[in-house]
mmCIF file of C-alpha atoms and ligand atoms in Angstrom:
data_model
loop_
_atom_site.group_PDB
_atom_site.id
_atom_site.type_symbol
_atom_site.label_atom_id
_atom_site.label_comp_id
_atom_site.label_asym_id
_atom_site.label_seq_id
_atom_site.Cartn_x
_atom_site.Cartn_y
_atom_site.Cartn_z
ATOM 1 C CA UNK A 1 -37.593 -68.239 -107.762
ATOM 2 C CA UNK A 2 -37.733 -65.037 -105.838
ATOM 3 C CA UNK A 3 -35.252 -62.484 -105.042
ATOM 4 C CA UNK A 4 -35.894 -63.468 -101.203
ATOM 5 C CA UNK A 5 -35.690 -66.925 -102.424
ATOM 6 C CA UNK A 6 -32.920 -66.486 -104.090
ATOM 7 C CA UNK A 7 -31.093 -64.847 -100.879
ATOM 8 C CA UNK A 8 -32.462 -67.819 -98.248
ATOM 9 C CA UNK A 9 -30.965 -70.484 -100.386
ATOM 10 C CA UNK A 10 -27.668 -68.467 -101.150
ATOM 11 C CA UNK A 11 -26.767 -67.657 -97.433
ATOM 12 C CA UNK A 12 -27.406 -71.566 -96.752
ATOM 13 C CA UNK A 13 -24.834 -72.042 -98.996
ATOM 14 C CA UNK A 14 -22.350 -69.443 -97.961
ATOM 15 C CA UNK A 15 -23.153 -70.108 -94.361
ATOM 16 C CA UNK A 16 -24.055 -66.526 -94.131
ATOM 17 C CA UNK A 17 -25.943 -63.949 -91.745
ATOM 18 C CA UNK A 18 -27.565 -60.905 -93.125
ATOM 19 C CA UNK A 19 -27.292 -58.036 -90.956
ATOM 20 C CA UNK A 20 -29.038 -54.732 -91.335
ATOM 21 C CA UNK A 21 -29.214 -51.055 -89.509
ATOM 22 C CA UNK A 22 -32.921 -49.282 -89.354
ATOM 23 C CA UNK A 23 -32.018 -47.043 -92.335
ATOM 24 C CA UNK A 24 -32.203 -49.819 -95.084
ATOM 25 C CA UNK A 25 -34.842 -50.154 -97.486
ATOM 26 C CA UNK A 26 -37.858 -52.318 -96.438
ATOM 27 C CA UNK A 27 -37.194 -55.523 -98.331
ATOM 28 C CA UNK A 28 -33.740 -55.395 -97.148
ATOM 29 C CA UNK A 29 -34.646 -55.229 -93.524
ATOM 30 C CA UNK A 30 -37.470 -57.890 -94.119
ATOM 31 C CA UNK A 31 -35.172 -60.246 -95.305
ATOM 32 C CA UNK A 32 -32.668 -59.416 -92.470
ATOM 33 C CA UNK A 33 -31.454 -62.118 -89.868
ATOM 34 C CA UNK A 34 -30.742 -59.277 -87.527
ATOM 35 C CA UNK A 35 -32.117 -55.597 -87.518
ATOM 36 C CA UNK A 36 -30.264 -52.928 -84.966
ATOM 37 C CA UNK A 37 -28.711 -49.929 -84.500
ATOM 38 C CA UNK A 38 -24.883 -49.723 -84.820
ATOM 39 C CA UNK A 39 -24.546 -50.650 -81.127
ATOM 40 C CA UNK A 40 -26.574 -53.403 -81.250
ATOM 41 C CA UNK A 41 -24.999 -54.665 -84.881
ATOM 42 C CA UNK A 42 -21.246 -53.979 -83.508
ATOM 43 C CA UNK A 43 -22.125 -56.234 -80.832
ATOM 44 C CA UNK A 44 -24.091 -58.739 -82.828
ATOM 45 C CA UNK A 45 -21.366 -59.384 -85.234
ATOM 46 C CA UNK A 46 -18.723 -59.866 -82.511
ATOM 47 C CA UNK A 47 -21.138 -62.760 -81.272
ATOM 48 C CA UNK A 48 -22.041 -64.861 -84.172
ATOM 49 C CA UNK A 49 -20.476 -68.105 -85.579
ATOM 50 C CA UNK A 50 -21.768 -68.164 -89.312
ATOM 51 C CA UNK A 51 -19.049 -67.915 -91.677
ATOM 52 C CA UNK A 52 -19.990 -65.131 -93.857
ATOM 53 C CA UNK A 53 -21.654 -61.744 -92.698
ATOM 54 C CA UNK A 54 -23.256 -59.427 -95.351
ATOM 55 C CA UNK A 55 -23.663 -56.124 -93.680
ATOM 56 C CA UNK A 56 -26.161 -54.128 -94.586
ATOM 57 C CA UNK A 57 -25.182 -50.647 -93.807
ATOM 58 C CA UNK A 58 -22.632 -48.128 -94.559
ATOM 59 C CA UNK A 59 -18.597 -48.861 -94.871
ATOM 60 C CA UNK A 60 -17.623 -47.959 -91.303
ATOM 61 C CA UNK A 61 -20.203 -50.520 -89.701
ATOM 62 C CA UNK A 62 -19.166 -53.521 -92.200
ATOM 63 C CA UNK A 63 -14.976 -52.081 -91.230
ATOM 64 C CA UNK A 64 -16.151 -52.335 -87.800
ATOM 65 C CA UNK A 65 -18.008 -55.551 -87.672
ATOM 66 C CA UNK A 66 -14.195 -56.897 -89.640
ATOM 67 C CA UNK A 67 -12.137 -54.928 -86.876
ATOM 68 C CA UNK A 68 -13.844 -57.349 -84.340
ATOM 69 C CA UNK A 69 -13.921 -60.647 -86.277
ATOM 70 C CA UNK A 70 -10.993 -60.653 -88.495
ATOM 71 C CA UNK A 71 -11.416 -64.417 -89.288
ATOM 72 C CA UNK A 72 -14.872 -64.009 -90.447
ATOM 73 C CA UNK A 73 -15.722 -62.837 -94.122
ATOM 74 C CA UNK A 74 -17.428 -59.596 -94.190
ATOM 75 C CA UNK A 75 -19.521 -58.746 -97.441
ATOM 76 C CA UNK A 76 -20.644 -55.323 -98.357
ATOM 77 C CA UNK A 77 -23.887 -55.386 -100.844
ATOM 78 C CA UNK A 78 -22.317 -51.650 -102.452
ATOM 79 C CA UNK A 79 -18.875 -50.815 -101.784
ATOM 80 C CA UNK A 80 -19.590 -47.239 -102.297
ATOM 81 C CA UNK A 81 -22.006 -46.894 -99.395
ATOM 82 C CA UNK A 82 -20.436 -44.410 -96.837
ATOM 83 C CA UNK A 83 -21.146 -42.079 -94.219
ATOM 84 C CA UNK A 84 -19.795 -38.998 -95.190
ATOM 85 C CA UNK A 85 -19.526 -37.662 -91.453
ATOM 86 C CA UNK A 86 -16.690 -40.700 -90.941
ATOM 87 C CA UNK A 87 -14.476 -38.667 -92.515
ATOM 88 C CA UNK A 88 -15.044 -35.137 -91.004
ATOM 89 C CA UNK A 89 -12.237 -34.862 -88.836
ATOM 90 C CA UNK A 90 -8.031 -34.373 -89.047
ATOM 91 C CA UNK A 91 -5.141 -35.804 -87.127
ATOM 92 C CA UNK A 92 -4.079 -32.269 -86.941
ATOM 93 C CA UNK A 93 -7.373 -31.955 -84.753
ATOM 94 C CA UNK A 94 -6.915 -34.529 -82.555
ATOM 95 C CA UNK A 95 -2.870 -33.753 -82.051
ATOM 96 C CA UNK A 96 -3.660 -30.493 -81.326
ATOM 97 C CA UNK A 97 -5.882 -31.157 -78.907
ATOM 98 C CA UNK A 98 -4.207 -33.411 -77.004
ATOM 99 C CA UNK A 99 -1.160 -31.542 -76.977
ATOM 100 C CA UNK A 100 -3.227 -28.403 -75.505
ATOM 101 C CA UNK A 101 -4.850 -30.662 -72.985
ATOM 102 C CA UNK A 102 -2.601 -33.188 -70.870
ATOM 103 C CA UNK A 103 -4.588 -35.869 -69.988
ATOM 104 C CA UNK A 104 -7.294 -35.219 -73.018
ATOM 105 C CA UNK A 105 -9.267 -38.409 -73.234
ATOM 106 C CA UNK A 106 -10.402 -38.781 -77.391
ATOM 107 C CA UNK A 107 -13.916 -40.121 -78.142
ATOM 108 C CA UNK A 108 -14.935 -41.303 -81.391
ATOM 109 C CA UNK A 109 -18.413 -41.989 -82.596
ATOM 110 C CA UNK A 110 -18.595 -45.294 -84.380
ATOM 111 C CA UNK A 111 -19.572 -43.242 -87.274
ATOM 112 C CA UNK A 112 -15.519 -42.948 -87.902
ATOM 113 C CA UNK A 113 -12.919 -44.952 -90.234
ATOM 114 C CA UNK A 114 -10.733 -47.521 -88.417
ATOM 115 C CA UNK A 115 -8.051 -44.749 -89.468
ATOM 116 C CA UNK A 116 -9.800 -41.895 -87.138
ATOM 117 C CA UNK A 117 -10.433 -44.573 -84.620
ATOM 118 C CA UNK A 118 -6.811 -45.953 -84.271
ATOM 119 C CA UNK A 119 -5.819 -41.881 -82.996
ATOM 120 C CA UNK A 120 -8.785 -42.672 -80.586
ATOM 121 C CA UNK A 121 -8.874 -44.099 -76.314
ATOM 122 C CA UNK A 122 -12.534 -45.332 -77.011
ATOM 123 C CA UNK A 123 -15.184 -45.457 -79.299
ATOM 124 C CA UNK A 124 -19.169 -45.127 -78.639
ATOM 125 C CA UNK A 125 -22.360 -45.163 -80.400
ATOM 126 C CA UNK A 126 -25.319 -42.986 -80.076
ATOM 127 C CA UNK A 127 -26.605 -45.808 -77.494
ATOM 128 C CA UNK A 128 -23.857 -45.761 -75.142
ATOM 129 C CA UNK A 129 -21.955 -42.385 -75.267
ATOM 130 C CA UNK A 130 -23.819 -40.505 -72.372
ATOM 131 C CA UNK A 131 -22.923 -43.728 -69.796
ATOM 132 C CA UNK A 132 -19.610 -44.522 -71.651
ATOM 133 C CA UNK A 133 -18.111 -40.386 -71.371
ATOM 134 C CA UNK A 134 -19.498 -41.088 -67.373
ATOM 135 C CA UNK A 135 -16.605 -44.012 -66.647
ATOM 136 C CA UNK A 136 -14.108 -42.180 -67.971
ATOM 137 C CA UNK A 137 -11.110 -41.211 -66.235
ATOM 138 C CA UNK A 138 -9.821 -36.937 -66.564
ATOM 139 C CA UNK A 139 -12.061 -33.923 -67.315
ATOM 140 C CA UNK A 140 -11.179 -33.103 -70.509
ATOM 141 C CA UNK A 141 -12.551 -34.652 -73.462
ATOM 142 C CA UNK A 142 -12.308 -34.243 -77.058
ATOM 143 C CA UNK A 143 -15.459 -36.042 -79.062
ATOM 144 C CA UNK A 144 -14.883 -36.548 -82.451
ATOM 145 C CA UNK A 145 -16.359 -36.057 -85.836
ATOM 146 C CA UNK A 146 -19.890 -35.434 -84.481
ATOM 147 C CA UNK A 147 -20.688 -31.797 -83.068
ATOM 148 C CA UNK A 148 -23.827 -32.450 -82.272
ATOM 149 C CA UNK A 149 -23.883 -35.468 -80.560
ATOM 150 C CA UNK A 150 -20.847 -34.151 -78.814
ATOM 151 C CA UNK A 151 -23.165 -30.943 -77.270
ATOM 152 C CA UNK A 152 -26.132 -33.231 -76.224
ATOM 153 C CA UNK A 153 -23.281 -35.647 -74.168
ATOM 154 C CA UNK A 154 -22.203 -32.456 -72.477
ATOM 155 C CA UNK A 155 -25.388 -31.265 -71.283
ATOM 156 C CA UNK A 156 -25.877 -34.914 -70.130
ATOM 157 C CA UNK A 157 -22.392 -34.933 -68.432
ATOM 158 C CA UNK A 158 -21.891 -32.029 -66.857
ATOM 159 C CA UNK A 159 -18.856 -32.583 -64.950
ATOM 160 C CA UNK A 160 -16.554 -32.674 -67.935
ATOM 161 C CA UNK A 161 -14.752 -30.139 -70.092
ATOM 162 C CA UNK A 162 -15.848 -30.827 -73.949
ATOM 163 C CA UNK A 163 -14.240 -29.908 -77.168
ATOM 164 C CA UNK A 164 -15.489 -30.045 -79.960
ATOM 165 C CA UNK A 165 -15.106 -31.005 -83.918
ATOM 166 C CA UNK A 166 -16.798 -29.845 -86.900
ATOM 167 C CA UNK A 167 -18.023 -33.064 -88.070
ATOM 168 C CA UNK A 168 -21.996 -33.470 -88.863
ATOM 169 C CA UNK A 169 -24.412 -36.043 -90.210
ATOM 170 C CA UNK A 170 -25.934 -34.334 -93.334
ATOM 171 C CA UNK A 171 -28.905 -35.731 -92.773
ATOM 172 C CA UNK A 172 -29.440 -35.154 -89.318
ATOM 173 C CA UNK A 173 -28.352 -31.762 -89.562
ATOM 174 C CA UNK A 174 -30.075 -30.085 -92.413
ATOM 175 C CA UNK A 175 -33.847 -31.256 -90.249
ATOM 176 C CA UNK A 176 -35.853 -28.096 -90.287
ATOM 177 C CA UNK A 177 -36.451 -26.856 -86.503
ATOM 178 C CA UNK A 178 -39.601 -25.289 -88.836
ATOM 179 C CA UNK A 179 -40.840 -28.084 -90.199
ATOM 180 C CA UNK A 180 -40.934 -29.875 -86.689
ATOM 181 C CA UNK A 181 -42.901 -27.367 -85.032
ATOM 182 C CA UNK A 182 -45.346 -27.333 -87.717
ATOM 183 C CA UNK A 183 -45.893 -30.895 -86.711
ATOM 184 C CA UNK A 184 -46.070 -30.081 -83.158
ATOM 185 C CA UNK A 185 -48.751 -27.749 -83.931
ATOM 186 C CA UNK A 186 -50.815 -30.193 -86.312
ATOM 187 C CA UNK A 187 -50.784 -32.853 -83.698
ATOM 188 C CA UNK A 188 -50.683 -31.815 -80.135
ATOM 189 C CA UNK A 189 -50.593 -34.893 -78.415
ATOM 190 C CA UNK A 190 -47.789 -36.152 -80.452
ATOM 191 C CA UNK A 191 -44.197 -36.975 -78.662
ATOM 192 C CA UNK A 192 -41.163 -35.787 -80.717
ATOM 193 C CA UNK A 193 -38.622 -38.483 -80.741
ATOM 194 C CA UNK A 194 -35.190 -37.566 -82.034
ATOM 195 C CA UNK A 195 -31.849 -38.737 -82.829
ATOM 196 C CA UNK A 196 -28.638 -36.936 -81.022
ATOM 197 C CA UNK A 197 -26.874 -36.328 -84.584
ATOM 198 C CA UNK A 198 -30.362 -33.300 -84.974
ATOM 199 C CA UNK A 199 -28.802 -30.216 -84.768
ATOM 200 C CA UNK A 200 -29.489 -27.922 -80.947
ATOM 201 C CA UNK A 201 -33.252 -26.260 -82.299
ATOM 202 C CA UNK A 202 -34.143 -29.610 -83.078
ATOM 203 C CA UNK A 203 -33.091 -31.384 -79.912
ATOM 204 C CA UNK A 204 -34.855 -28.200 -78.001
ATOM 205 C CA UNK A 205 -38.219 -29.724 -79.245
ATOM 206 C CA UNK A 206 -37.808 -33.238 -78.385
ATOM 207 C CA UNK A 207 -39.954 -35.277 -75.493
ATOM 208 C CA UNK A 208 -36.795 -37.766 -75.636
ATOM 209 C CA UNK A 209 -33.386 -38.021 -77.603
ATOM 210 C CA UNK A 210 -31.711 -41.363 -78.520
ATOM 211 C CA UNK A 211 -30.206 -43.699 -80.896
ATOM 212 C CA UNK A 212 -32.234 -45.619 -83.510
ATOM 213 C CA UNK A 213 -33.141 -48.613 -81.120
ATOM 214 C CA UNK A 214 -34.135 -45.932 -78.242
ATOM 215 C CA UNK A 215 -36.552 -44.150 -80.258
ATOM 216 C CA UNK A 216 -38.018 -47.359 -81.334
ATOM 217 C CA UNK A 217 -38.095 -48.815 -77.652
ATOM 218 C CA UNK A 218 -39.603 -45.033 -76.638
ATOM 219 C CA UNK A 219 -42.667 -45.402 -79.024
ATOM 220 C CA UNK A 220 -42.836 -49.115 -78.081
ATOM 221 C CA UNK A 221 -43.279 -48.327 -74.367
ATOM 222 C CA UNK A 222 -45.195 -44.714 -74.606
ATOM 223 C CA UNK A 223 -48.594 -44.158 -74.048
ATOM 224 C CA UNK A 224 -49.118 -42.095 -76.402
ATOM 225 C CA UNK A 225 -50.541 -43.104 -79.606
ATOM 226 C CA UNK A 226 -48.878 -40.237 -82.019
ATOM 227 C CA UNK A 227 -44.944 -39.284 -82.926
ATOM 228 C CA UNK A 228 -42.950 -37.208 -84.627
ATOM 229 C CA UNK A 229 -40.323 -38.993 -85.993
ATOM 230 C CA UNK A 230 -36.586 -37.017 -86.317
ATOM 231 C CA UNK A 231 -34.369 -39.272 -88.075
ATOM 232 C CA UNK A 232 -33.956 -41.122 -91.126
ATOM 233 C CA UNK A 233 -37.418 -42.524 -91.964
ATOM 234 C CA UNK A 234 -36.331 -45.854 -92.962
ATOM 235 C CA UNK A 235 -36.754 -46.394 -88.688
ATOM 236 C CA UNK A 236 -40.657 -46.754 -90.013
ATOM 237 C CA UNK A 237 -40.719 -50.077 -90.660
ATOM 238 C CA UNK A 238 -39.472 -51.110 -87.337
ATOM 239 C CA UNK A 239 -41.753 -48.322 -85.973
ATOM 240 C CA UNK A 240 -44.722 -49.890 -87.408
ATOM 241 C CA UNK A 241 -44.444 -53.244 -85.955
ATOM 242 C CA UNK A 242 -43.673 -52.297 -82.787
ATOM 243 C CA UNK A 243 -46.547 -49.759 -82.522
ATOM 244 C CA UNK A 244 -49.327 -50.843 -85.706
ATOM 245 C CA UNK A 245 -51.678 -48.791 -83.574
ATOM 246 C CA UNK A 246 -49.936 -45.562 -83.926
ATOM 247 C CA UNK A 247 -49.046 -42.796 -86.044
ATOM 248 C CA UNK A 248 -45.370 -41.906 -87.056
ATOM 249 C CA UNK A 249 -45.118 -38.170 -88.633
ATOM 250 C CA UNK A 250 -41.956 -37.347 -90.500
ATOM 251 C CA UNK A 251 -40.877 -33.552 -91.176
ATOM 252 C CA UNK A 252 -41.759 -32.540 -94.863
ATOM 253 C CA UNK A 253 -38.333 -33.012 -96.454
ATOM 254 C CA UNK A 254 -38.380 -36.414 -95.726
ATOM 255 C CA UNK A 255 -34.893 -37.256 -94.213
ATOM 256 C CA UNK A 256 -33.417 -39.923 -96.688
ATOM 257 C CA UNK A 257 -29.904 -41.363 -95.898
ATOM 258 C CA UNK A 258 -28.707 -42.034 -99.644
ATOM 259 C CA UNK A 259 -25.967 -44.084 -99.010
ATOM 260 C CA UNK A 260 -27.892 -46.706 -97.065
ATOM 261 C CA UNK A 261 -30.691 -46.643 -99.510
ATOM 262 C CA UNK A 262 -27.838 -47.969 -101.899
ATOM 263 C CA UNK A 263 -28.295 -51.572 -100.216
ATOM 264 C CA UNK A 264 -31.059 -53.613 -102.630
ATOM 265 C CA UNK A 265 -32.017 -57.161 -102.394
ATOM 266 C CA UNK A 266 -30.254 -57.224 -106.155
ATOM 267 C CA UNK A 267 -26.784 -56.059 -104.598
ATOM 268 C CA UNK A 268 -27.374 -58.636 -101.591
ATOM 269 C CA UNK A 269 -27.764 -61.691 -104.029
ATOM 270 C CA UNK A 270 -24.986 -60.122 -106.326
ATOM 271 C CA UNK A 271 -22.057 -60.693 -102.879
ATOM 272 C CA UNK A 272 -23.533 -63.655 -101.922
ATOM 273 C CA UNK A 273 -23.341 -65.099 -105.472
ATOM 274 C CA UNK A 274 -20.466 -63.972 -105.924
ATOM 275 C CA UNK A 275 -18.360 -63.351 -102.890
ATOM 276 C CA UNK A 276 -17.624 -59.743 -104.427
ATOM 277 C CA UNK A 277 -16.450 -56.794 -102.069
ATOM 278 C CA UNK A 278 -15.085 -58.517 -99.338
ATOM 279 C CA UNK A 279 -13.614 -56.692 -96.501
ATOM 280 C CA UNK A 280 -9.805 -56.752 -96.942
ATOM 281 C CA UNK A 281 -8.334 -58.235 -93.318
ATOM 282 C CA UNK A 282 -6.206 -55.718 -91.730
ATOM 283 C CA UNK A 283 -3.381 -56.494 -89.813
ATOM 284 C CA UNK A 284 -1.278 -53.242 -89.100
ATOM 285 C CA UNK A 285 -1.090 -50.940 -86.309
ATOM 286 C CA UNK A 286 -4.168 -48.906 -87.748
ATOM 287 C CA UNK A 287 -6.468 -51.661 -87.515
ATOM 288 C CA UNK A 288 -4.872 -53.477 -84.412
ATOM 289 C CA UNK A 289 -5.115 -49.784 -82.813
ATOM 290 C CA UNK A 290 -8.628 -49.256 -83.983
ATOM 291 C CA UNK A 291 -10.148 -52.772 -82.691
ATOM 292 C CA UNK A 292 -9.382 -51.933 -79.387
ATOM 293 C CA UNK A 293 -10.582 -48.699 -79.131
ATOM 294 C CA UNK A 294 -14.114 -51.086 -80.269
ATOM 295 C CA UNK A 295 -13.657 -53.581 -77.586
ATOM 296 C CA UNK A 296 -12.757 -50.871 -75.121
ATOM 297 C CA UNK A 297 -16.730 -49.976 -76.428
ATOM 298 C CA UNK A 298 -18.254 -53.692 -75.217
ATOM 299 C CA UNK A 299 -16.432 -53.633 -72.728
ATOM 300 C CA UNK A 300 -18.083 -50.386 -70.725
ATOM 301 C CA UNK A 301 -21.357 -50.830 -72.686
HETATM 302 P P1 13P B 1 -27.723 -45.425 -84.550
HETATM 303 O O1 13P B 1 -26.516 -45.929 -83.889
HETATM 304 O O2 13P B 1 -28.646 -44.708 -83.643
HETATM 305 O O3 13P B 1 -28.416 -46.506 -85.298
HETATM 306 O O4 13P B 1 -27.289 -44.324 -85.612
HETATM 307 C C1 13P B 1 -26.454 -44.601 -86.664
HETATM 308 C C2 13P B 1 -26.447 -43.525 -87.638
HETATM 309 O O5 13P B 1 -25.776 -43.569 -88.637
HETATM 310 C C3 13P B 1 -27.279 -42.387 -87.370
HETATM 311 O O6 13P B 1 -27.261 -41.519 -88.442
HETATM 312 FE FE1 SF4 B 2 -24.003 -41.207 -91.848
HETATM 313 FE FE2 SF4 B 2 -26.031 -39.603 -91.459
HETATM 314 FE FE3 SF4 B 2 -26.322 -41.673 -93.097
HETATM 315 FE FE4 SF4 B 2 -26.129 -42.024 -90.439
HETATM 316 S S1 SF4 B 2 -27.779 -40.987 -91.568
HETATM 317 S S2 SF4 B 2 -25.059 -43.177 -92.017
HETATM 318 S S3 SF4 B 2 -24.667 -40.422 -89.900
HETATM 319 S S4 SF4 B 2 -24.969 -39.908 -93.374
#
């Protein structure tokens, strides 16, 4: 029997969906039930009825897909996949802040522990923030951990007063402005298609800015036949089919997200086998605090 085998007969048993985010491997995202950025996933998991979900992405998008189905087991192929930017910002920050600033409404990205989303009013994804940040009530606004996608929000909502937080997607951030133009220059007619978390040279170079799923839908819908890709070049695979006629072009240091490279079709049969890392189901004010702050999310999506 095959691994994939394996996997088809296993989820049967467990009454189980696979979900997975662009940035896995391949095989993992072949053998995926559904495919999606984290918008799309959050909102997938909070709408299926299988009993088992094996999420194939980093820790804050399986705590998230718990957060909004508590009664549903949640299996993560390896524990120790995490976003490092999920952690890149204090209480301190957020106290302060709101202490300065009477009235201060806090964003998180979804890219955020249920911890940093519990000191949180609403959360957002890369998808939504730009018409989420719009509906909101106040001027001032503190987004947290991402500074990046924070700025490109601003410039897209002028009419409030941002602050800002360190945080940063290592990934994202350490994309060479260089290396891009290079690109530019070896294919003219290409578009540049780029995710928010790219530092401000980068996102000066891009045709069009958006989430995982928006880039995708961009080079679906373009008529242009050529791209250069800035994000994590596991999107290729979901590039490919929706546009075999094009070309995707990647900058030179090819940007790799470790952590969700982690998830293999080995790991996938090991939690369904097994029913090994399990989300635990939290039921305190942290986790009460932090759903909402999610369905506040579907709610103005
Ligand atoms: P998307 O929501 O665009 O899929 O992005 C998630 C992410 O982790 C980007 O680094
Ligand atoms: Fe986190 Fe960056 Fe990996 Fe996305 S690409 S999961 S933001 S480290």
């Amino acid at each position: 029997m095959t691994k994939q085998e394996e996997i088809e007969q296993l989820k049967k048993e467990r009454d189980a969906v696979i979900l997975a985010h662009y940035y896995t491997r391949p095989e993992v995202q072949a053998i995926a039930d559904y495919i999606g950025d984290s918008y799309y996933l959050s909102e997938k998991a909070s709408s299926l009825t299988a009993k088992t979900i094996v999420f194939c992405g980093v820790s804050f998008m399986g705590e998230s897909a718990k957060l909004l189905n508590p009664d549903r087991t949640v299996l993560m192929p390896d524990e120790s996949a995490d976003c490092p930017m999920a952690h890149m910002v204090t209480r301190e920050t957020v106290e302060a802040a709101r202490k300065k600033y009477p009235g201060l409404v806090v964003v998180c990205y979804i890219n955020s522990t249920a911890e940093i989303k519990s000191w949180s009013d609403v959360c957002v994804t890369s998808a939504n923030a730009v018409r989420i940040v719009k509906k909101l009530p106040g001027r001032h606004v503190l987004f947290i951990p991402d500074r990046n996608l924070a700025r490109h929000v601003a410039s897209e909502v002028p009419d409030k007063i941002f602050h800002y937080n360190d945080g940063y997607c290592p990934v994202h951030e350490e994309m060479s402005a260089a290396e891009i133009r290079k690109l530019k220059e070896e294919h003219r007619d290409a578009q540049v298609l780029v995710h928010p978390e790219c530092g401000e040279e980068v996102l000066a170079l891009a045709d069009y800015t958006g989430s995982t799923t928006g880039i995708i839908q961009y080079a679906k819908n373009s008529a242009a036949g050529e791209f250069i890709i800035g994000t994590e070049s596991g999107v290729l695979y979901a590039l490919r089919q929706a546009r075999p006629d094009a070309a995707f072009y990647f900058p030179q240091t090819e940007p790799v997200c470790e952590n969700m490279k982690k998830i293999t079709l080995e790991k996938i049969a090991g939690v369904l086998r097994t029913g090994n890392n399990e989300l635990p189901r939290m039921e305190d004010q942290v986790s009460e605090a932090a759903g909402e702050t999610l369905k506040k999310m579907l709610a103005l999506a």
